[in-house]
mmCIF file of C-alpha atoms in Angstrom:
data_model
loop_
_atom_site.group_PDB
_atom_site.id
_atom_site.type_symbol
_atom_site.label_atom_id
_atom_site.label_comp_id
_atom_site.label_asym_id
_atom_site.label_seq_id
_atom_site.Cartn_x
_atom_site.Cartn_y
_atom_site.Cartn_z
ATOM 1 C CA UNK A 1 31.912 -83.609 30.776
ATOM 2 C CA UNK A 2 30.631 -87.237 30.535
ATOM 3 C CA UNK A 3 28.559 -86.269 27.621
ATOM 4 C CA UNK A 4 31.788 -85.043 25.438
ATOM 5 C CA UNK A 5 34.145 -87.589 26.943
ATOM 6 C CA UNK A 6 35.073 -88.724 23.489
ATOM 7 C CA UNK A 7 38.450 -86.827 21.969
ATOM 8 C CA UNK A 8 35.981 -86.124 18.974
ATOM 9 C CA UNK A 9 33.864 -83.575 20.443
ATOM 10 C CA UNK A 10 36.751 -80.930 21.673
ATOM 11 C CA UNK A 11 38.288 -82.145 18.057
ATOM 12 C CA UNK A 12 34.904 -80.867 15.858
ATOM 13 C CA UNK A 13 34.771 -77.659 18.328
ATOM 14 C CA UNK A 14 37.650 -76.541 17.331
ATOM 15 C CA UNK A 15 37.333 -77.508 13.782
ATOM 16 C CA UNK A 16 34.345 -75.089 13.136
ATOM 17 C CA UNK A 17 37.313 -72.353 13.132
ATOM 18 C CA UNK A 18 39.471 -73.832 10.679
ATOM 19 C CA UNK A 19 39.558 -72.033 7.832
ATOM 20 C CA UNK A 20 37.510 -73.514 4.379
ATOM 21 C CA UNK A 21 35.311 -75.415 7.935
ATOM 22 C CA UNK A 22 31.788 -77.067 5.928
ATOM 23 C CA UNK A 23 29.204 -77.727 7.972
ATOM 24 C CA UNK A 24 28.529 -80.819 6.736
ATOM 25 C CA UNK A 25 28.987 -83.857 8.631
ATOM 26 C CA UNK A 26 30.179 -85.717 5.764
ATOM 27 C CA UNK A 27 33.121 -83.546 5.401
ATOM 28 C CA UNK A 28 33.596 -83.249 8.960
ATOM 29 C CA UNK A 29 33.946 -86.823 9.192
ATOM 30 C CA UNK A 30 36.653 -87.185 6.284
ATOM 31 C CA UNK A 31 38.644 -84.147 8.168
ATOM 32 C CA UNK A 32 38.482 -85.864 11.431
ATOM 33 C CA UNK A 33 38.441 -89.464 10.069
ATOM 34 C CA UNK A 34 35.445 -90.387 11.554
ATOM 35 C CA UNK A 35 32.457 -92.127 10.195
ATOM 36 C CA UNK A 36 29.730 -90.017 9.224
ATOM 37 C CA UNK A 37 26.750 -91.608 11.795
ATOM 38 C CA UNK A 38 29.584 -90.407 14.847
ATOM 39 C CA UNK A 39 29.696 -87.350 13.875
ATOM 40 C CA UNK A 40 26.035 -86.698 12.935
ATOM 41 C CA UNK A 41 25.254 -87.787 16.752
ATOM 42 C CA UNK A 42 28.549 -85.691 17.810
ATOM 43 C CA UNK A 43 26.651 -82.205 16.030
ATOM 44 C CA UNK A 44 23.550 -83.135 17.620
ATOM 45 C CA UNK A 45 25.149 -83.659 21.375
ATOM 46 C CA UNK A 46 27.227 -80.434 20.941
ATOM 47 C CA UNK A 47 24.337 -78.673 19.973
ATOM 48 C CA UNK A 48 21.993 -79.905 22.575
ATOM 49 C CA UNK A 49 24.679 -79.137 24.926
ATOM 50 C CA UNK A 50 24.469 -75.488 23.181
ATOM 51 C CA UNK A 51 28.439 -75.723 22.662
ATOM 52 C CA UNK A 52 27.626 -75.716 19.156
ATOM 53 C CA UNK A 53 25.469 -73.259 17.290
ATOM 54 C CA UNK A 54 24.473 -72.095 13.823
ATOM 55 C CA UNK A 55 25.054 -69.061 12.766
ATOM 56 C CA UNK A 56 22.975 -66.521 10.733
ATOM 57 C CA UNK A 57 24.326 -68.145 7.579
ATOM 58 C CA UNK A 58 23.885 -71.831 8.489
ATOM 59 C CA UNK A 59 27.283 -72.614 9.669
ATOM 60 C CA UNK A 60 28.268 -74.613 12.576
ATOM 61 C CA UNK A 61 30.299 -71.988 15.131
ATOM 62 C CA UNK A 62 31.354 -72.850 18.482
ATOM 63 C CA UNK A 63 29.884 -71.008 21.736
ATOM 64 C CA UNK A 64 33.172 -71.062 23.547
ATOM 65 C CA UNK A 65 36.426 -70.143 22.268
ATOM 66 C CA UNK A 66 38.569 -72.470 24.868
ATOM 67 C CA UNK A 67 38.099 -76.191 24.413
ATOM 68 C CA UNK A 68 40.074 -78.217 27.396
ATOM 69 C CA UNK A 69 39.154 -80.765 29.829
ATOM 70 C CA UNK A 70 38.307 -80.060 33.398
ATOM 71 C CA UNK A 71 41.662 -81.249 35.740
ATOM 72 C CA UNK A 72 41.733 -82.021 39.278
ATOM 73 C CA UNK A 73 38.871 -83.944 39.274
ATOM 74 C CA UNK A 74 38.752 -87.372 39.265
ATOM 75 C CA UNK A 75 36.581 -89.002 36.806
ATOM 76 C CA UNK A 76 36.102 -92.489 34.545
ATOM 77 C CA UNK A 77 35.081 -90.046 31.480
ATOM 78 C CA UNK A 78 37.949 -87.992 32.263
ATOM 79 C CA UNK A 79 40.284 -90.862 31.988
ATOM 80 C CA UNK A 80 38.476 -92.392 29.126
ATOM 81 C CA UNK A 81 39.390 -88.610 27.109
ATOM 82 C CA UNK A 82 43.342 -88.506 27.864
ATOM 83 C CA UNK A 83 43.469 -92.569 27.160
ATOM 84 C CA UNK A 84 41.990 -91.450 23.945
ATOM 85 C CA UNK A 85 44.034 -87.806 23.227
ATOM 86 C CA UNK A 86 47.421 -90.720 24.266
ATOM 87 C CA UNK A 87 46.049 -92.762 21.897
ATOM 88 C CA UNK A 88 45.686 -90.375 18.978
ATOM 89 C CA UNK A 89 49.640 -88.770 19.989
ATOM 90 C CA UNK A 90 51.064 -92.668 19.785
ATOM 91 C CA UNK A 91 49.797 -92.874 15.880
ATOM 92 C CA UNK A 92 50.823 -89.190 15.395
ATOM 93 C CA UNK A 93 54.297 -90.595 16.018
ATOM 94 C CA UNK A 94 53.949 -93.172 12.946
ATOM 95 C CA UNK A 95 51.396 -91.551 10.797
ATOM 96 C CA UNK A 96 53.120 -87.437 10.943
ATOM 97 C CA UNK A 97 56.007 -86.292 9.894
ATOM 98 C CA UNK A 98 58.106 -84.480 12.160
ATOM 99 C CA UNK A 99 57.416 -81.003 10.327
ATOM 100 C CA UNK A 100 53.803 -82.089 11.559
ATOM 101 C CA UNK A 101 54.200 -82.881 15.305
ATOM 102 C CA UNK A 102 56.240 -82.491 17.938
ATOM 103 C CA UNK A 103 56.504 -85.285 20.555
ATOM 104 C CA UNK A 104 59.536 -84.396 23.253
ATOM 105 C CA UNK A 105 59.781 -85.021 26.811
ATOM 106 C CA UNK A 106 62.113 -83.799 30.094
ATOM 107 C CA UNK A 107 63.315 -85.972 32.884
ATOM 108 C CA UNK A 108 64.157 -84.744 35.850
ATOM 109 C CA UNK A 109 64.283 -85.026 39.800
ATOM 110 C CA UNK A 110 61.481 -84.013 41.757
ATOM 111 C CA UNK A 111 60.471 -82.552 44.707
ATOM 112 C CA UNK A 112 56.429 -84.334 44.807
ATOM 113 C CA UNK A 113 55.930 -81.745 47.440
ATOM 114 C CA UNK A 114 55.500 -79.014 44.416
ATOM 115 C CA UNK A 115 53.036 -80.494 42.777
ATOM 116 C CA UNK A 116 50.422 -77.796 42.810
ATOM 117 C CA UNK A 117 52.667 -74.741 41.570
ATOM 118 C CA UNK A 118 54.280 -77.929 38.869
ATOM 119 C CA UNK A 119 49.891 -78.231 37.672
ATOM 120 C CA UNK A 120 49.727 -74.118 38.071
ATOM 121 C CA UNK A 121 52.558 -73.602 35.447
ATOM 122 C CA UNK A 122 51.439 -76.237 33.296
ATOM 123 C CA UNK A 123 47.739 -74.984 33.230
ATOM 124 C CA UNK A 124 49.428 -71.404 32.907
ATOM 125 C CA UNK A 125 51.630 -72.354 29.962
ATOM 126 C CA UNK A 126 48.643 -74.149 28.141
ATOM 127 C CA UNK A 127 46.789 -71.396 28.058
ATOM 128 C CA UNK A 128 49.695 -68.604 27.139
ATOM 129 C CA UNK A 129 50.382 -70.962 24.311
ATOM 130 C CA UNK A 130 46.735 -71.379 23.017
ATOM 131 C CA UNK A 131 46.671 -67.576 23.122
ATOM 132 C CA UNK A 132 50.256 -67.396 21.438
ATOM 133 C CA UNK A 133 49.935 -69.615 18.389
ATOM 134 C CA UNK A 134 46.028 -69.752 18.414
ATOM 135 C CA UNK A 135 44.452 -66.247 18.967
ATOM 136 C CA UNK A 136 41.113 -65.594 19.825
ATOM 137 C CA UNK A 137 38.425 -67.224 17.155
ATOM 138 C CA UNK A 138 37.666 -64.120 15.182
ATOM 139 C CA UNK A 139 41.576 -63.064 14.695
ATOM 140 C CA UNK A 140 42.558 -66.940 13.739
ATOM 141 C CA UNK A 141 43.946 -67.715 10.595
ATOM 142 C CA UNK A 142 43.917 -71.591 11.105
ATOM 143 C CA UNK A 143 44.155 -74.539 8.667
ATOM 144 C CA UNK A 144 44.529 -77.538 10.758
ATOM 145 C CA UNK A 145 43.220 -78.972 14.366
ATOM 146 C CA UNK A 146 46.064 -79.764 16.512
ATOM 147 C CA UNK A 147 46.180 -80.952 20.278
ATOM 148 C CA UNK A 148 48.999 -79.526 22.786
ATOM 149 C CA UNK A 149 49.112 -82.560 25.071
ATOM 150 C CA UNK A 150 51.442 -82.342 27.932
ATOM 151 C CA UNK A 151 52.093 -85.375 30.381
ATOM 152 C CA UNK A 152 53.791 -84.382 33.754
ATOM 153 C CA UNK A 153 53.766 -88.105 35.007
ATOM 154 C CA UNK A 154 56.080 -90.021 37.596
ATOM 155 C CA UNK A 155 58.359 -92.741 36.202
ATOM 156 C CA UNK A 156 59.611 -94.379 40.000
ATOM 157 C CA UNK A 157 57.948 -96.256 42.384
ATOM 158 C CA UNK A 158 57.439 -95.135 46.228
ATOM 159 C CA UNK A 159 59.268 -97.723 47.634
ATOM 160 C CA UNK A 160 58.900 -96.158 51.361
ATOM 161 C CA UNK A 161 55.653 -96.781 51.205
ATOM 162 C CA UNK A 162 53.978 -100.534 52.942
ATOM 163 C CA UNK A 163 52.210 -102.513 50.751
#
C-alpha cells in the first residue's frame, strides 16, 4: 500500500471507468487536477504494480474492480492517504455545490466496547453502497469519480485514564 499511498492512485483507478475515460495522461491530469509529470509516474506505478493494464485497444483499464484502503492496520502511508482523502472532503465543502456532495455527520453516545461490530457495519455498508450506486465495472454507467468517506471518530477525552 506504501507504493499507492497518495489519494491519486485509487482516484485514476477508478477513473479508467468513467465514461468518455482517455488514456492520456494529459487529460487525466486536467480531470483529476493534477500536473501531468504526477500522473505520468502515477500510470507507470499502477502499471508496474499490474493494477493498471491496457487493453486490446490501447486503453488504460483497471485489474480490480474495488479500490479501498486496507483498515486495521496501522501504518504512516495509511495515515498519509485519509489525511489526504480529509483534505480533498474539506475543499469539497467550499469548492461543490451541495447537489455535488454530501458532507453530514451523527453524534451520539457510545458504548467503545462495540467497536468491532461499529468497523463491521461500516465496512459492510461501504461495500453495499459501492455495489448500490456503483455496479460492477462492465454494468457502470459513470460520469464522475467520487469518494464515500466515512469518519467514525471519538470527540471526548478518557478522563479515567492516568496520565
Amino acid at each position: 500500500f506504501a507504493l499507492i499511498a497518495d489519494w491519486y492512485h485509487f482516484g485514476i483507478l477508478e477513473l479508467t471507468t468513467v465514461e468518455g475515460f482517455q488514456s492520456d495522461a494529459g487529460w487525466i491530469a486536467k480531470k483529476m487536477g493534477l500536473q501531468k509529470e504526477l500522473v505520468k509516474i502515477a500510470l507507470e506505478r499502477l502499471i508496474r504494480l499490474e493494477l493498471l493494464k491496457k487493453n486490446a485497444h490501447g486503453q488504460f483499464v483497471a485489474t480490480n474492480d474495488f479500490s479501498a484502503s486496507p483498515d486495521g492496520v496501522p501504518s504512516e502511508a495509511i495515515k498519509k492517504y485519509h489525511r489526504q482523502v480529509l483534505e480533498r472532503a474539506l475543499s469539497a465543502l467550499d469548492t461543490q455545490s451541495v447537489q455535488e456532495r454530501d458532507i453530514t455527520n451523527v453524534m451520539f453516545a457510545f458504548d467503545r466496547s462495540k467497536m468491532p461490530q461499529a468497523k463491521s457495519a461500516i465496512r459492510d455498508f461501504r461495500r453495499s453502497f459501492s455495489k448500490a450506486v456503483g455496479g460492477p465495472p462492465e454494468s457502470r454507467k459513470s460520469d464522475s469519480v467520487y469518494c464515500l468517506a466515512i469518519q467514525f471518530f471519538r470527540l471526548d477525552q478518557d478522563i479515567t485514564k492516568e496520565k
